Amino acid sequence: MSGRTRVSACPERTCVGCRERAVKGDLLRIVMVEGDCVPDQRGTLPGRGAYVHPTLVCHDLAVRRRAFPRAFRAQGPLDTTALRSYVEQVTP
Ligand SMILES: [Zn+2]
């Protein structure tokens, strides 16, 4: 018991695109569903999640770095088409 509760009060995650830390609420949670990367808009889908800023810059960086297969420990490439169109919609 250290008495330090700041971490649990304000959870941070690392964006798999730009590798910067941000509060969980600012990042989009991504999960793998049958080889597809899908946005978990409500944060309720089961399984391992990856976090990325909901911007095309971070999305494209993550794809180029193969960050999603690495995050999900996938054997092959993942389909990020649906994810990209989602990010395109939410990006101003
Ligand atoms: Zn980012």
mmCIF file of N, CA, C and O in Angstrom, residues 13-65:
data_model
loop_
_atom_site.group_PDB
_atom_site.id
_atom_site.type_symbol
_atom_site.label_atom_id
_atom_site.label_comp_id
_atom_site.label_asym_id
_atom_site.label_seq_id
_atom_site.Cartn_x
_atom_site.Cartn_y
_atom_site.Cartn_z
ATOM 1 N N ARG A 13 -3.141 5.871 -21.324
ATOM 2 C CA ARG A 13 -2.763 4.836 -22.277
ATOM 3 C C ARG A 13 -1.811 5.452 -23.289
ATOM 4 O O ARG A 13 -1.820 6.658 -23.486
ATOM 5 N N THR A 14 -1.045 4.600 -23.952
ATOM 6 C CA THR A 14 -0.136 5.089 -24.982
ATOM 7 C C THR A 14 -0.774 4.912 -26.345
ATOM 8 O O THR A 14 -1.269 3.833 -26.674
ATOM 9 N N CYS A 15 -0.773 5.970 -27.139
ATOM 10 C CA CYS A 15 -1.262 5.891 -28.509
ATOM 11 C C CYS A 15 -0.289 5.035 -29.319
ATOM 12 O O CYS A 15 0.919 5.304 -29.310
ATOM 13 N N VAL A 16 -0.810 4.026 -30.023
ATOM 14 C CA VAL A 16 0.080 3.144 -30.786
ATOM 15 C C VAL A 16 0.582 3.822 -32.061
ATOM 16 O O VAL A 16 1.448 3.292 -32.745
ATOM 17 N N GLY A 17 0.034 4.993 -32.381
ATOM 18 C CA GLY A 17 0.506 5.727 -33.558
ATOM 19 C C GLY A 17 1.683 6.619 -33.217
ATOM 20 O O GLY A 17 2.812 6.350 -33.604
ATOM 21 N N CYS A 18 1.422 7.667 -32.433
ATOM 22 C CA CYS A 18 2.474 8.635 -32.126
ATOM 23 C C CYS A 18 3.261 8.275 -30.873
ATOM 24 O O CYS A 18 4.244 8.927 -30.560
ATOM 25 N N ARG A 19 2.826 7.242 -30.156
ATOM 26 C CA ARG A 19 3.514 6.753 -28.963
ATOM 27 C C ARG A 19 3.466 7.744 -27.802
ATOM 28 O O ARG A 19 4.273 7.632 -26.879
ATOM 29 N N GLU A 20 2.575 8.692 -27.863
ATOM 30 C CA GLU A 20 2.443 9.630 -26.752
ATOM 31 C C GLU A 20 1.380 9.131 -25.797
ATOM 32 O O GLU A 20 0.394 8.526 -26.206
ATOM 33 N N ARG A 21 1.593 9.428 -24.526
ATOM 34 C CA ARG A 21 0.608 9.031 -23.520
ATOM 35 C C ARG A 21 -0.510 10.051 -23.452
ATOM 36 O O ARG A 21 -0.271 11.241 -23.623
ATOM 37 N N ALA A 22 -1.707 9.557 -23.245
ATOM 38 C CA ALA A 22 -2.856 10.453 -23.140
ATOM 39 C C ALA A 22 -3.858 9.809 -22.211
ATOM 40 O O ALA A 22 -3.833 8.590 -21.983
ATOM 41 N N VAL A 23 -4.747 10.620 -21.674
ATOM 42 C CA VAL A 23 -5.786 10.033 -20.833
ATOM 43 C C VAL A 23 -6.685 9.172 -21.719
ATOM 44 O O VAL A 23 -6.927 9.480 -22.887
ATOM 45 N N LYS A 24 -7.157 8.112 -21.113
ATOM 46 C CA LYS A 24 -7.911 7.097 -21.838
ATOM 47 C C LYS A 24 -9.070 7.691 -22.650
ATOM 48 O O LYS A 24 -9.345 7.269 -23.765
ATOM 49 N N GLY A 25 -9.717 8.707 -22.089
ATOM 50 C CA GLY A 25 -10.881 9.286 -22.748
ATOM 51 C C GLY A 25 -10.565 10.003 -24.055
ATOM 52 O O GLY A 25 -11.453 10.208 -24.881
ATOM 53 N N ASP A 26 -9.299 10.379 -24.240
ATOM 54 C CA ASP A 26 -8.911 11.074 -25.470
ATOM 55 C C ASP A 26 -8.516 10.110 -26.579
ATOM 56 O O ASP A 26 -8.260 10.530 -27.697
ATOM 57 N N LEU A 27 -8.426 8.829 -26.249
ATOM 58 C CA LEU A 27 -7.981 7.850 -27.231
ATOM 59 C C LEU A 27 -9.132 6.954 -27.653
ATOM 60 O O LEU A 27 -10.095 6.764 -26.910
ATOM 61 N N LEU A 28 -9.002 6.419 -28.853
ATOM 62 C CA LEU A 28 -9.990 5.478 -29.360
ATOM 63 C C LEU A 28 -9.490 4.065 -29.084
ATOM 64 O O LEU A 28 -8.347 3.732 -29.392
ATOM 65 N N ARG A 29 -10.345 3.257 -28.479
ATOM 66 C CA ARG A 29 -9.959 1.871 -28.217
ATOM 67 C C ARG A 29 -10.233 1.028 -29.455
ATOM 68 O O ARG A 29 -11.307 1.115 -30.045
ATOM 69 N N ILE A 30 -9.260 0.219 -29.838
ATOM 70 C CA ILE A 30 -9.387 -0.651 -30.999
ATOM 71 C C ILE A 30 -9.312 -2.101 -30.521
ATOM 72 O O ILE A 30 -8.466 -2.442 -29.695
ATOM 73 N N VAL A 31 -10.185 -2.923 -31.032
ATOM 74 C CA VAL A 31 -10.090 -4.346 -30.733
ATOM 75 C C VAL A 31 -10.054 -5.122 -32.043
ATOM 76 O O VAL A 31 -10.443 -4.611 -33.096
ATOM 77 N N MET A 32 -9.561 -6.339 -31.968
ATOM 78 C CA MET A 32 -9.492 -7.194 -33.140
ATOM 79 C C MET A 32 -10.681 -8.153 -33.141
ATOM 80 O O MET A 32 -10.918 -8.861 -32.161
ATOM 81 N N VAL A 33 -11.435 -8.136 -34.244
ATOM 82 C CA VAL A 33 -12.564 -9.053 -34.390
ATOM 83 C C VAL A 33 -12.371 -9.819 -35.693
ATOM 84 O O VAL A 33 -12.503 -9.259 -36.777
ATOM 85 N N GLU A 34 -11.994 -11.078 -35.578
ATOM 86 C CA GLU A 34 -11.805 -11.952 -36.741
ATOM 87 C C GLU A 34 -10.907 -11.320 -37.804
ATOM 88 O O GLU A 34 -11.243 -11.287 -38.988
ATOM 89 N N GLY A 35 -9.791 -10.779 -37.367
ATOM 90 C CA GLY A 35 -8.815 -10.258 -38.315
ATOM 91 C C GLY A 35 -9.052 -8.827 -38.750
ATOM 92 O O GLY A 35 -8.276 -8.278 -39.517
ATOM 93 N N ASP A 36 -10.133 -8.237 -38.258
ATOM 94 C CA ASP A 36 -10.393 -6.834 -38.554
ATOM 95 C C ASP A 36 -10.090 -5.989 -37.324
ATOM 96 O O ASP A 36 -10.394 -6.382 -36.202
ATOM 97 N N CYS A 37 -9.535 -4.807 -37.572
ATOM 98 C CA CYS A 37 -9.413 -3.834 -36.491
ATOM 99 C C CYS A 37 -10.702 -3.036 -36.453
ATOM 100 O O CYS A 37 -11.072 -2.414 -37.455
ATOM 101 N N VAL A 38 -11.390 -3.067 -35.351
ATOM 102 C CA VAL A 38 -12.648 -2.331 -35.273
ATOM 103 C C VAL A 38 -12.602 -1.352 -34.108
ATOM 104 O O VAL A 38 -12.033 -1.642 -33.058
ATOM 105 N N PRO A 39 -13.198 -0.165 -34.311
ATOM 106 C CA PRO A 39 -13.248 0.814 -33.231
ATOM 107 C C PRO A 39 -14.240 0.385 -32.157
ATOM 108 O O PRO A 39 -15.357 -0.017 -32.470
ATOM 109 N N ASP A 40 -13.801 0.444 -30.922
ATOM 110 C CA ASP A 40 -14.663 0.099 -29.800
ATOM 111 C C ASP A 40 -15.158 1.412 -29.191
ATOM 112 O O ASP A 40 -14.583 1.943 -28.263
ATOM 113 N N GLN A 41 -16.235 1.914 -29.781
ATOM 114 C CA GLN A 41 -16.684 3.263 -29.427
ATOM 115 C C GLN A 41 -17.124 3.385 -27.982
ATOM 116 O O GLN A 41 -16.986 4.430 -27.369
ATOM 117 N N ARG A 42 -17.695 2.334 -27.435
ATOM 118 C CA ARG A 42 -18.177 2.407 -26.056
ATOM 119 C C ARG A 42 -17.190 1.829 -25.052
ATOM 120 O O ARG A 42 -17.426 1.878 -23.855
ATOM 121 N N GLY A 43 -16.100 1.260 -25.568
ATOM 122 C CA GLY A 43 -15.111 0.682 -24.663
ATOM 123 C C GLY A 43 -15.604 -0.553 -23.951
ATOM 124 O O GLY A 43 -15.183 -0.858 -22.847
ATOM 125 N N THR A 44 -16.511 -1.276 -24.595
ATOM 126 C CA THR A 44 -17.122 -2.421 -23.927
ATOM 127 C C THR A 44 -16.807 -3.758 -24.600
ATOM 128 O O THR A 44 -17.173 -4.805 -24.072
ATOM 129 N N LEU A 45 -16.162 -3.730 -25.776
ATOM 130 C CA LEU A 45 -15.893 -4.994 -26.464
ATOM 131 C C LEU A 45 -14.836 -5.789 -25.705
ATOM 132 O O LEU A 45 -13.896 -5.211 -25.157
ATOM 133 N N PRO A 46 -14.994 -7.098 -25.679
ATOM 134 C CA PRO A 46 -14.045 -7.924 -24.943
ATOM 135 C C PRO A 46 -12.733 -8.092 -25.705
ATOM 136 O O PRO A 46 -12.664 -7.839 -26.904
ATOM 137 N N GLY A 47 -11.721 -8.523 -24.987
ATOM 138 C CA GLY A 47 -10.449 -8.824 -25.624
ATOM 139 C C GLY A 47 -9.420 -7.728 -25.432
ATOM 140 O O GLY A 47 -9.676 -6.700 -24.810
ATOM 141 N N ARG A 48 -8.254 -8.003 -25.979
ATOM 142 C CA ARG A 48 -7.131 -7.089 -25.874
ATOM 143 C C ARG A 48 -7.423 -5.827 -26.663
ATOM 144 O O ARG A 48 -7.882 -5.896 -27.800
ATOM 145 N N GLY A 49 -7.144 -4.684 -26.092
ATOM 146 C CA GLY A 49 -7.396 -3.434 -26.785
ATOM 147 C C GLY A 49 -6.113 -2.690 -27.099
ATOM 148 O O GLY A 49 -5.115 -2.824 -26.402
ATOM 149 N N ALA A 50 -6.147 -1.921 -28.167
ATOM 150 C CA ALA A 50 -5.063 -0.998 -28.479
ATOM 151 C C ALA A 50 -5.672 0.397 -28.492
ATOM 152 O O ALA A 50 -6.848 0.558 -28.803
ATOM 153 N N TYR A 51 -4.869 1.370 -28.153
ATOM 154 C CA TYR A 51 -5.391 2.732 -28.082
ATOM 155 C C TYR A 51 -4.670 3.615 -29.074
ATOM 156 O O TYR A 51 -3.452 3.528 -29.229
ATOM 157 N N VAL A 52 -5.452 4.454 -29.762
ATOM 158 C CA VAL A 52 -4.884 5.361 -30.746
ATOM 159 C C VAL A 52 -5.688 6.660 -30.719
ATOM 160 O O VAL A 52 -6.896 6.642 -30.446
ATOM 161 N N HIS A 53 -5.021 7.770 -30.996
ATOM 162 C CA HIS A 53 -5.770 9.016 -31.155
ATOM 163 C C HIS A 53 -6.701 8.851 -32.356
ATOM 164 O O HIS A 53 -6.280 8.293 -33.374
ATOM 165 N N PRO A 54 -7.927 9.341 -32.264
ATOM 166 C CA PRO A 54 -8.853 9.205 -33.398
ATOM 167 C C PRO A 54 -8.547 10.217 -34.496
ATOM 168 O O PRO A 54 -9.372 11.043 -34.861
ATOM 169 N N THR A 55 -7.333 10.151 -35.018
ATOM 170 C CA THR A 55 -6.921 11.025 -36.117
ATOM 171 C C THR A 55 -6.273 10.177 -37.197
ATOM 172 O O THR A 55 -5.696 9.115 -36.916
ATOM 173 N N LEU A 56 -6.345 10.672 -38.438
ATOM 174 C CA LEU A 56 -5.743 9.924 -39.538
ATOM 175 C C LEU A 56 -4.231 9.839 -39.383
ATOM 176 O O LEU A 56 -3.618 8.829 -39.746
ATOM 177 N N VAL A 57 -3.615 10.895 -38.847
ATOM 178 C CA VAL A 57 -2.157 10.892 -38.678
ATOM 179 C C VAL A 57 -1.738 9.715 -37.798
ATOM 180 O O VAL A 57 -0.851 8.936 -38.157
ATOM 181 N N CYS A 58 -2.377 9.597 -36.645
ATOM 182 C CA CYS A 58 -2.011 8.522 -35.725
ATOM 183 C C CYS A 58 -2.423 7.162 -36.268
ATOM 184 O O CYS A 58 -1.699 6.174 -36.114
ATOM 185 N N HIS A 59 -3.566 7.104 -36.939
ATOM 186 C CA HIS A 59 -4.005 5.844 -37.535
ATOM 187 C C HIS A 59 -2.985 5.358 -38.567
ATOM 188 O O HIS A 59 -2.563 4.209 -38.561
ATOM 189 N N ASP A 60 -2.584 6.288 -39.465
ATOM 190 C CA ASP A 60 -1.656 5.899 -40.523
ATOM 191 C C ASP A 60 -0.276 5.533 -39.957
ATOM 192 O O ASP A 60 0.382 4.611 -40.446
ATOM 193 N N LEU A 61 0.140 6.251 -38.930
ATOM 194 C CA LEU A 61 1.398 5.913 -38.272
ATOM 195 C C LEU A 61 1.334 4.512 -37.679
ATOM 196 O O LEU A 61 2.260 3.718 -37.814
ATOM 197 N N ALA A 62 0.231 4.220 -37.044
ATOM 198 C CA ALA A 62 0.064 2.902 -36.417
ATOM 199 C C ALA A 62 0.085 1.795 -37.464
ATOM 200 O O ALA A 62 0.687 0.743 -37.268
ATOM 201 N N VAL A 63 -0.571 2.042 -38.605
ATOM 202 C CA VAL A 63 -0.603 1.038 -39.666
ATOM 203 C C VAL A 63 0.801 0.840 -40.237
ATOM 204 O O VAL A 63 1.255 -0.290 -40.437
ATOM 205 N N ARG A 64 1.499 1.958 -40.471
ATOM 206 C CA ARG A 64 2.837 1.873 -41.056
ATOM 207 C C ARG A 64 3.802 1.132 -40.134
ATOM 208 O O ARG A 64 4.694 0.429 -40.573
ATOM 209 N N ARG A 65 3.617 1.312 -38.841
ATOM 210 C CA ARG A 65 4.492 0.653 -37.867
ATOM 211 C C ARG A 65 4.031 -0.756 -37.530
ATOM 212 O O ARG A 65 4.598 -1.390 -36.649
#
